[in-house]
PDB file of C-alpha atoms in Angstrom:
ATOM      1  CA  UNK B   1     113.786 120.396  94.404  1.00  0.00           C
ATOM      2  CA  UNK B   2     112.335 121.092  90.989  1.00  0.00           C
ATOM      3  CA  UNK B   3     114.366 122.009  87.920  1.00  0.00           C
ATOM      4  CA  UNK B   4     112.779 123.145  84.689  1.00  0.00           C
ATOM      5  CA  UNK B   5     114.464 121.734  81.609  1.00  0.00           C
ATOM      6  CA  UNK B   6     113.864 124.937  79.680  1.00  0.00           C
ATOM      7  CA  UNK B   7     116.959 126.461  81.263  1.00  0.00           C
ATOM      8  CA  UNK B   8     119.132 123.556  80.162  1.00  0.00           C
ATOM      9  CA  UNK B   9     120.613 122.399  76.917  1.00  0.00           C
ATOM     10  CA  UNK B  10     119.335 118.837  76.590  1.00  0.00           C
ATOM     11  CA  UNK B  11     121.516 116.886  74.187  1.00  0.00           C
ATOM     12  CA  UNK B  12     120.121 113.474  73.099  1.00  0.00           C
ATOM     13  CA  UNK B  13     122.552 110.549  73.059  1.00  0.00           C
ATOM     14  CA  UNK B  14     122.138 107.560  70.750  1.00  0.00           C
ATOM     15  CA  UNK B  15     121.175 105.141  73.553  1.00  0.00           C
ATOM     16  CA  UNK B  16     118.114 107.193  74.461  1.00  0.00           C
ATOM     17  CA  UNK B  17     119.625 108.983  77.446  1.00  0.00           C
ATOM     18  CA  UNK B  18     120.216 112.720  77.637  1.00  0.00           C
ATOM     19  CA  UNK B  19     123.383 114.681  78.299  1.00  0.00           C
ATOM     20  CA  UNK B  20     122.317 117.591  80.507  1.00  0.00           C
ATOM     21  CA  UNK B  21     124.436 120.709  80.276  1.00  0.00           C
ATOM     22  CA  UNK B  22     123.765 124.372  80.998  1.00  0.00           C
ATOM     23  CA  UNK B  23     123.066 126.552  78.001  1.00  0.00           C
ATOM     24  CA  UNK B  24     125.957 128.784  76.918  1.00  0.00           C
ATOM     25  CA  UNK B  25     126.699 131.307  79.636  1.00  0.00           C
ATOM     26  CA  UNK B  26     124.529 129.505  82.178  1.00  0.00           C
ATOM     27  CA  UNK B  27     125.100 127.342  85.214  1.00  0.00           C
ATOM     28  CA  UNK B  28     123.289 124.329  86.573  1.00  0.00           C
ATOM     29  CA  UNK B  29     120.834 125.679  89.175  1.00  0.00           C
ATOM     30  CA  UNK B  30     122.027 123.485  92.029  1.00  0.00           C
ATOM     31  CA  UNK B  31     123.245 124.506  95.451  1.00  0.00           C
ATOM     32  CA  UNK B  32     126.431 122.472  95.473  1.00  0.00           C
ATOM     33  CA  UNK B  33     127.154 123.583  99.041  1.00  0.00           C
ATOM     34  CA  UNK B  34     123.781 122.484 100.367  1.00  0.00           C
ATOM     35  CA  UNK B  35     122.938 119.731 102.822  1.00  0.00           C
ATOM     36  CA  UNK B  36     121.817 117.080 100.329  1.00  0.00           C
ATOM     37  CA  UNK B  37     123.227 113.579 100.310  1.00  0.00           C
ATOM     38  CA  UNK B  38     123.763 110.540  98.105  1.00  0.00           C
ATOM     39  CA  UNK B  39     122.810 107.040  99.218  1.00  0.00           C
ATOM     40  CA  UNK B  40     125.631 104.508  99.078  1.00  0.00           C
ATOM     41  CA  UNK B  41     124.403 101.060  98.014  1.00  0.00           C
ATOM     42  CA  UNK B  42     126.723  98.095  98.566  1.00  0.00           C
ATOM     43  CA  UNK B  43     126.292  95.004  96.391  1.00  0.00           C
ATOM     44  CA  UNK B  44     127.667  91.503  96.574  1.00  0.00           C
ATOM     45  CA  UNK B  45     130.805  90.852  94.563  1.00  0.00           C
ATOM     46  CA  UNK B  46     129.944  90.118  90.945  1.00  0.00           C
ATOM     47  CA  UNK B  47     126.569  91.851  91.041  1.00  0.00           C
ATOM     48  CA  UNK B  48     126.272  94.194  88.019  1.00  0.00           C
ATOM     49  CA  UNK B  49     125.313  97.752  88.871  1.00  0.00           C
ATOM     50  CA  UNK B  50     122.636  97.595  86.179  1.00  0.00           C
ATOM     51  CA  UNK B  51     120.931  94.728  88.023  1.00  0.00           C
ATOM     52  CA  UNK B  52     120.785  96.795  91.199  1.00  0.00           C
ATOM     53  CA  UNK B  53     119.367  99.837  89.457  1.00  0.00           C
ATOM     54  CA  UNK B  54     116.826  97.795  87.507  1.00  0.00           C
ATOM     55  CA  UNK B  55     115.564  96.375  90.798  1.00  0.00           C
ATOM     56  CA  UNK B  56     114.203  99.705  92.014  1.00  0.00           C
ATOM     57  CA  UNK B  57     110.461 100.219  92.023  1.00  0.00           C
ATOM     58  CA  UNK B  58     110.555 103.955  91.211  1.00  0.00           C
ATOM     59  CA  UNK B  59     112.450 105.409  88.256  1.00  0.00           C
ATOM     60  CA  UNK B  60     113.602 108.405  90.289  1.00  0.00           C
ATOM     61  CA  UNK B  61     115.528 106.000  92.550  1.00  0.00           C
ATOM     62  CA  UNK B  62     117.636 104.831  89.610  1.00  0.00           C
ATOM     63  CA  UNK B  63     119.610 108.089  89.474  1.00  0.00           C
ATOM     64  CA  UNK B  64     123.245 107.185  90.051  1.00  0.00           C
ATOM     65  CA  UNK B  65     126.812 108.522  90.033  1.00  0.00           C
ATOM     66  CA  UNK B  66     129.572 106.424  88.463  1.00  0.00           C
ATOM     67  CA  UNK B  67     132.455 108.525  89.750  1.00  0.00           C
ATOM     68  CA  UNK B  68     132.463 110.661  86.632  1.00  0.00           C
ATOM     69  CA  UNK B  69     128.891 111.478  85.685  1.00  0.00           C
ATOM     70  CA  UNK B  70     125.455 111.477  87.214  1.00  0.00           C
ATOM     71  CA  UNK B  71     123.033 109.226  85.347  1.00  0.00           C
ATOM     72  CA  UNK B  72     119.445 110.427  85.679  1.00  0.00           C
ATOM     73  CA  UNK B  73     116.672 108.332  84.103  1.00  0.00           C
ATOM     74  CA  UNK B  74     113.793 110.173  82.511  1.00  0.00           C
ATOM     75  CA  UNK B  75     115.146 113.631  83.441  1.00  0.00           C
ATOM     76  CA  UNK B  76     112.063 115.443  82.149  1.00  0.00           C
ATOM     77  CA  UNK B  77     110.123 113.843  85.001  1.00  0.00           C
ATOM     78  CA  UNK B  78     112.895 113.626  87.595  1.00  0.00           C
ATOM     79  CA  UNK B  79     113.768 117.324  87.502  1.00  0.00           C
ATOM     80  CA  UNK B  80     110.085 118.184  87.748  1.00  0.00           C
ATOM     81  CA  UNK B  81     109.682 116.152  90.937  1.00  0.00           C
ATOM     82  CA  UNK B  82     107.832 113.321  89.185  1.00  0.00           C
ATOM     83  CA  UNK B  83     108.534 109.665  88.565  1.00  0.00           C
ATOM     84  CA  UNK B  84     107.089 106.498  87.089  1.00  0.00           C
ATOM     85  CA  UNK B  85     106.645 103.244  88.976  1.00  0.00           C
ATOM     86  CA  UNK B  86     107.984 100.085  87.353  1.00  0.00           C
ATOM     87  CA  UNK B  87     105.035  98.699  85.416  1.00  0.00           C
ATOM     88  CA  UNK B  88     104.926  95.156  86.823  1.00  0.00           C
ATOM     89  CA  UNK B  89     105.198  96.371  90.401  1.00  0.00           C
ATOM     90  CA  UNK B  90     102.534  98.996  89.774  1.00  0.00           C
ATOM     91  CA  UNK B  91     100.162  96.363  88.401  1.00  0.00           C
ATOM     92  CA  UNK B  92     100.796  93.931  91.268  1.00  0.00           C
ATOM     93  CA  UNK B  93     100.361  96.601  93.949  1.00  0.00           C
ATOM     94  CA  UNK B  94      97.187  97.897  92.314  1.00  0.00           C
ATOM     95  CA  UNK B  95      95.732  94.391  92.296  1.00  0.00           C
ATOM     96  CA  UNK B  96      96.942  93.574  95.803  1.00  0.00           C
ATOM     97  CA  UNK B  97      95.240  96.546  97.438  1.00  0.00           C
ATOM     98  CA  UNK B  98      92.047  95.613  95.605  1.00  0.00           C
ATOM     99  CA  UNK B  99      91.943  92.055  96.923  1.00  0.00           C
ATOM    100  CA  UNK B 100      93.719  92.048 100.302  1.00  0.00           C
ATOM    101  CA  UNK B 101      91.877  92.774 103.520  1.00  0.00           C
ATOM    102  CA  UNK B 102      93.532  92.705 106.920  1.00  0.00           C
ATOM    103  CA  UNK B 103      92.272  90.103 109.428  1.00  0.00           C
ATOM    104  CA  UNK B 104      90.611  91.479 112.537  1.00  0.00           C
ATOM    105  CA  UNK B 105      93.349  90.163 114.825  1.00  0.00           C
ATOM    106  CA  UNK B 106      96.395  88.885 113.018  1.00  0.00           C
ATOM    107  CA  UNK B 107      98.170  88.228 116.341  1.00  0.00           C
ATOM    108  CA  UNK B 108      95.718  85.431 117.136  1.00  0.00           C
ATOM    109  CA  UNK B 109      96.479  83.658 113.851  1.00  0.00           C
ATOM    110  CA  UNK B 110      99.189  81.104 113.249  1.00  0.00           C
ATOM    111  CA  UNK B 111     101.745  81.570 110.491  1.00  0.00           C
ATOM    112  CA  UNK B 112     100.001  78.824 108.514  1.00  0.00           C
ATOM    113  CA  UNK B 113      96.649  80.625 108.795  1.00  0.00           C
ATOM    114  CA  UNK B 114      98.256  83.889 107.677  1.00  0.00           C
ATOM    115  CA  UNK B 115      99.935  82.118 104.775  1.00  0.00           C
ATOM    116  CA  UNK B 116      96.610  80.653 103.667  1.00  0.00           C
ATOM    117  CA  UNK B 117      94.952  84.057 103.996  1.00  0.00           C
ATOM    118  CA  UNK B 118      97.442  85.880 101.792  1.00  0.00           C
ATOM    119  CA  UNK B 119      97.573  82.956  99.350  1.00  0.00           C
ATOM    120  CA  UNK B 120      93.934  83.686  98.540  1.00  0.00           C
ATOM    121  CA  UNK B 121      94.893  87.282  97.735  1.00  0.00           C
ATOM    122  CA  UNK B 122      97.901  86.185  95.704  1.00  0.00           C
ATOM    123  CA  UNK B 123      95.790  83.866  93.552  1.00  0.00           C
ATOM    124  CA  UNK B 124      93.535  86.812  92.703  1.00  0.00           C
ATOM    125  CA  UNK B 125      96.572  88.967  91.916  1.00  0.00           C
ATOM    126  CA  UNK B 126      97.973  86.313  89.606  1.00  0.00           C
ATOM    127  CA  UNK B 127      94.696  86.201  87.718  1.00  0.00           C
ATOM    128  CA  UNK B 128      94.881  89.982  87.263  1.00  0.00           C
ATOM    129  CA  UNK B 129      98.616  90.129  86.511  1.00  0.00           C
ATOM    130  CA  UNK B 130      99.568  86.665  85.223  1.00  0.00           C
ATOM    131  CA  UNK B 131     102.909  87.506  83.598  1.00  0.00           C
ATOM    132  CA  UNK B 132     104.668  89.492  86.327  1.00  0.00           C
ATOM    133  CA  UNK B 133     108.166  88.085  87.011  1.00  0.00           C
ATOM    134  CA  UNK B 134     107.738  87.801  90.787  1.00  0.00           C
ATOM    135  CA  UNK B 135     106.108  84.397  91.251  1.00  0.00           C
ATOM    136  CA  UNK B 136     108.980  81.921  90.928  1.00  0.00           C
ATOM    137  CA  UNK B 137     109.436  81.347  94.671  1.00  0.00           C
ATOM    138  CA  UNK B 138     105.684  80.890  95.080  1.00  0.00           C
ATOM    139  CA  UNK B 139     105.694  78.227  92.361  1.00  0.00           C
ATOM    140  CA  UNK B 140     108.643  76.439  93.985  1.00  0.00           C
ATOM    141  CA  UNK B 141     106.805  76.459  97.334  1.00  0.00           C
ATOM    142  CA  UNK B 142     103.628  75.092  95.762  1.00  0.00           C
ATOM    143  CA  UNK B 143     105.567  72.115  94.397  1.00  0.00           C
ATOM    144  CA  UNK B 144     107.028  71.138  97.791  1.00  0.00           C
ATOM    145  CA  UNK B 145     105.471  68.422  99.951  1.00  0.00           C
ATOM    146  CA  UNK B 146     103.428  69.668 102.897  1.00  0.00           C
ATOM    147  CA  UNK B 147     105.135  68.400 106.067  1.00  0.00           C
ATOM    148  CA  UNK B 148     103.258  70.723 108.420  1.00  0.00           C
ATOM    149  CA  UNK B 149     101.812  68.957 111.458  1.00  0.00           C
ATOM    150  CA  UNK B 150      99.377  71.017 113.521  1.00  0.00           C
ATOM    151  CA  UNK B 151     100.104  68.794 116.525  1.00  0.00           C
ATOM    152  CA  UNK B 152     103.852  69.352 116.363  1.00  0.00           C
ATOM    153  CA  UNK B 153     105.282  71.187 119.350  1.00  0.00           C
ATOM    154  CA  UNK B 154     107.396  74.311 118.733  1.00  0.00           C
ATOM    155  CA  UNK B 155     110.561  72.454 119.744  1.00  0.00           C
ATOM    156  CA  UNK B 156     109.807  69.584 117.352  1.00  0.00           C
ATOM    157  CA  UNK B 157     111.918  70.187 114.269  1.00  0.00           C
ATOM    158  CA  UNK B 158     109.795  67.925 112.099  1.00  0.00           C
ATOM    159  CA  UNK B 159     106.422  69.359 111.114  1.00  0.00           C
ATOM    160  CA  UNK B 160     106.553  72.696 112.930  1.00  0.00           C
ATOM    161  CA  UNK B 161     107.397  76.099 111.460  1.00  0.00           C
ATOM    162  CA  UNK B 162     110.943  75.505 112.694  1.00  0.00           C
ATOM    163  CA  UNK B 163     111.178  72.763 110.056  1.00  0.00           C
ATOM    164  CA  UNK B 164     113.087  74.172 107.052  1.00  0.00           C
ATOM    165  CA  UNK B 165     110.835  72.339 104.586  1.00  0.00           C
ATOM    166  CA  UNK B 166     107.687  73.668 106.283  1.00  0.00           C
ATOM    167  CA  UNK B 167     109.104  77.178 106.153  1.00  0.00           C
ATOM    168  CA  UNK B 168     110.008  76.786 102.470  1.00  0.00           C
ATOM    169  CA  UNK B 169     106.435  75.639 101.813  1.00  0.00           C
ATOM    170  CA  UNK B 170     104.464  78.231 103.780  1.00  0.00           C
ATOM    171  CA  UNK B 171     106.739  81.253 104.129  1.00  0.00           C
ATOM    172  CA  UNK B 172     106.836  82.469 100.477  1.00  0.00           C
ATOM    173  CA  UNK B 173     103.205  83.735 100.444  1.00  0.00           C
ATOM    174  CA  UNK B 174     103.936  85.709 103.622  1.00  0.00           C
ATOM    175  CA  UNK B 175     107.158  87.041 102.101  1.00  0.00           C
ATOM    176  CA  UNK B 176     105.284  88.078  98.963  1.00  0.00           C
ATOM    177  CA  UNK B 177     102.678  89.849 101.096  1.00  0.00           C
ATOM    178  CA  UNK B 178     105.397  91.647 103.077  1.00  0.00           C
ATOM    179  CA  UNK B 179     107.079  92.702  99.810  1.00  0.00           C
ATOM    180  CA  UNK B 180     103.804  94.208  98.564  1.00  0.00           C
ATOM    181  CA  UNK B 181     103.388  95.945 101.925  1.00  0.00           C
ATOM    182  CA  UNK B 182     106.888  97.419 101.587  1.00  0.00           C
ATOM    183  CA  UNK B 183     106.160  98.652  98.044  1.00  0.00           C
ATOM    184  CA  UNK B 184     103.012 100.383  99.338  1.00  0.00           C
ATOM    185  CA  UNK B 185     104.977 102.012 102.159  1.00  0.00           C
ATOM    186  CA  UNK B 186     107.673 103.225  99.757  1.00  0.00           C
ATOM    187  CA  UNK B 187     105.102 104.627  97.364  1.00  0.00           C
ATOM    188  CA  UNK B 188     103.440 106.543 100.188  1.00  0.00           C
ATOM    189  CA  UNK B 189     106.796 107.746 101.527  1.00  0.00           C
ATOM    190  CA  UNK B 190     107.757 109.353  98.225  1.00  0.00           C
ATOM    191  CA  UNK B 191     104.301 110.828  97.749  1.00  0.00           C
ATOM    192  CA  UNK B 192     104.538 112.363 101.235  1.00  0.00           C
ATOM    193  CA  UNK B 193     107.867 113.878 100.198  1.00  0.00           C
ATOM    194  CA  UNK B 194     106.042 115.696  97.420  1.00  0.00           C
ATOM    195  CA  UNK B 195     107.083 113.398  94.569  1.00  0.00           C
ATOM    196  CA  UNK B 196     104.297 112.854  92.070  1.00  0.00           C
ATOM    197  CA  UNK B 197     104.191 109.220  91.011  1.00  0.00           C
ATOM    198  CA  UNK B 198     102.489 109.295  87.638  1.00  0.00           C
ATOM    199  CA  UNK B 199      99.943 106.518  87.052  1.00  0.00           C
ATOM    200  CA  UNK B 200     100.345 105.382  90.666  1.00  0.00           C
ATOM    201  CA  UNK B 201      97.857 102.752  91.843  1.00  0.00           C
ATOM    202  CA  UNK B 202      94.986 104.252  93.815  1.00  0.00           C
ATOM    203  CA  UNK B 203      95.344 103.434  97.517  1.00  0.00           C
ATOM    204  CA  UNK B 204      92.900 104.787 100.093  1.00  0.00           C
ATOM    205  CA  UNK B 205      94.432 106.712 102.987  1.00  0.00           C
ATOM    206  CA  UNK B 206      92.972 104.281 105.496  1.00  0.00           C
ATOM    207  CA  UNK B 207      94.230 101.181 103.670  1.00  0.00           C
ATOM    208  CA  UNK B 208      96.645  99.052 105.660  1.00  0.00           C
ATOM    209  CA  UNK B 209      98.658  95.955 104.765  1.00  0.00           C
ATOM    210  CA  UNK B 210     100.608  95.034 107.888  1.00  0.00           C
ATOM    211  CA  UNK B 211     103.637  92.818 107.653  1.00  0.00           C
ATOM    212  CA  UNK B 212     103.473  89.302 109.047  1.00  0.00           C
ATOM    213  CA  UNK B 213     105.976  87.013 110.700  1.00  0.00           C
ATOM    214  CA  UNK B 214     106.693  83.554 109.335  1.00  0.00           C
ATOM    215  CA  UNK B 215     106.717  82.261 112.894  1.00  0.00           C
ATOM    216  CA  UNK B 216     103.471  81.580 114.744  1.00  0.00           C
ATOM    217  CA  UNK B 217     101.669  84.231 116.777  1.00  0.00           C
ATOM    218  CA  UNK B 218      98.770  82.090 117.905  1.00  0.00           C
ATOM    219  CA  UNK B 219      97.189  78.785 117.115  1.00  0.00           C
TER     220      UNK B 219
END
């Protein structure tokens, strides 16, 4: 749905938001009896709503209803079917698709091999986007001792990927890769819905970044 702001009275509020109201004698051009829906997001106790909303990758997803009013970020874009992508995520995704290439057969690779593969990509991303706030878990993992033992059997807790310390060491690069893959999928999903993501990173139609398991496929 697209709404043109010219038919509305847009009243600025001191905090930079806008109070959207119909002009005198007009009505909001919504079909209030339509089939649309509102997503219900459940948070852990004590989690501020602002933290949830700030965690979204696309501004259009931050629209919310507090029981009294709808809060719509950047309404000039939202009502025109457009949105911005959060700047750090946009930069990371743009760099990731530049550097990451899928292995020919990921199912023949162990979780350790996959972790090493994506770690190479992540190092290139961090050179391109050094100040993004998404690297803490990677830094924690890098500081851990490497207890992986390639000769450990799957049922051996010590040294295999079933070892909690081994997982904490090698899983974060895979998790970061899977997070980037999810951001790419979400970006494409909204673009396929007809939403224009302004300044979106360029991603070729044939580009793929499959998600990986932290448990071994092969090896």
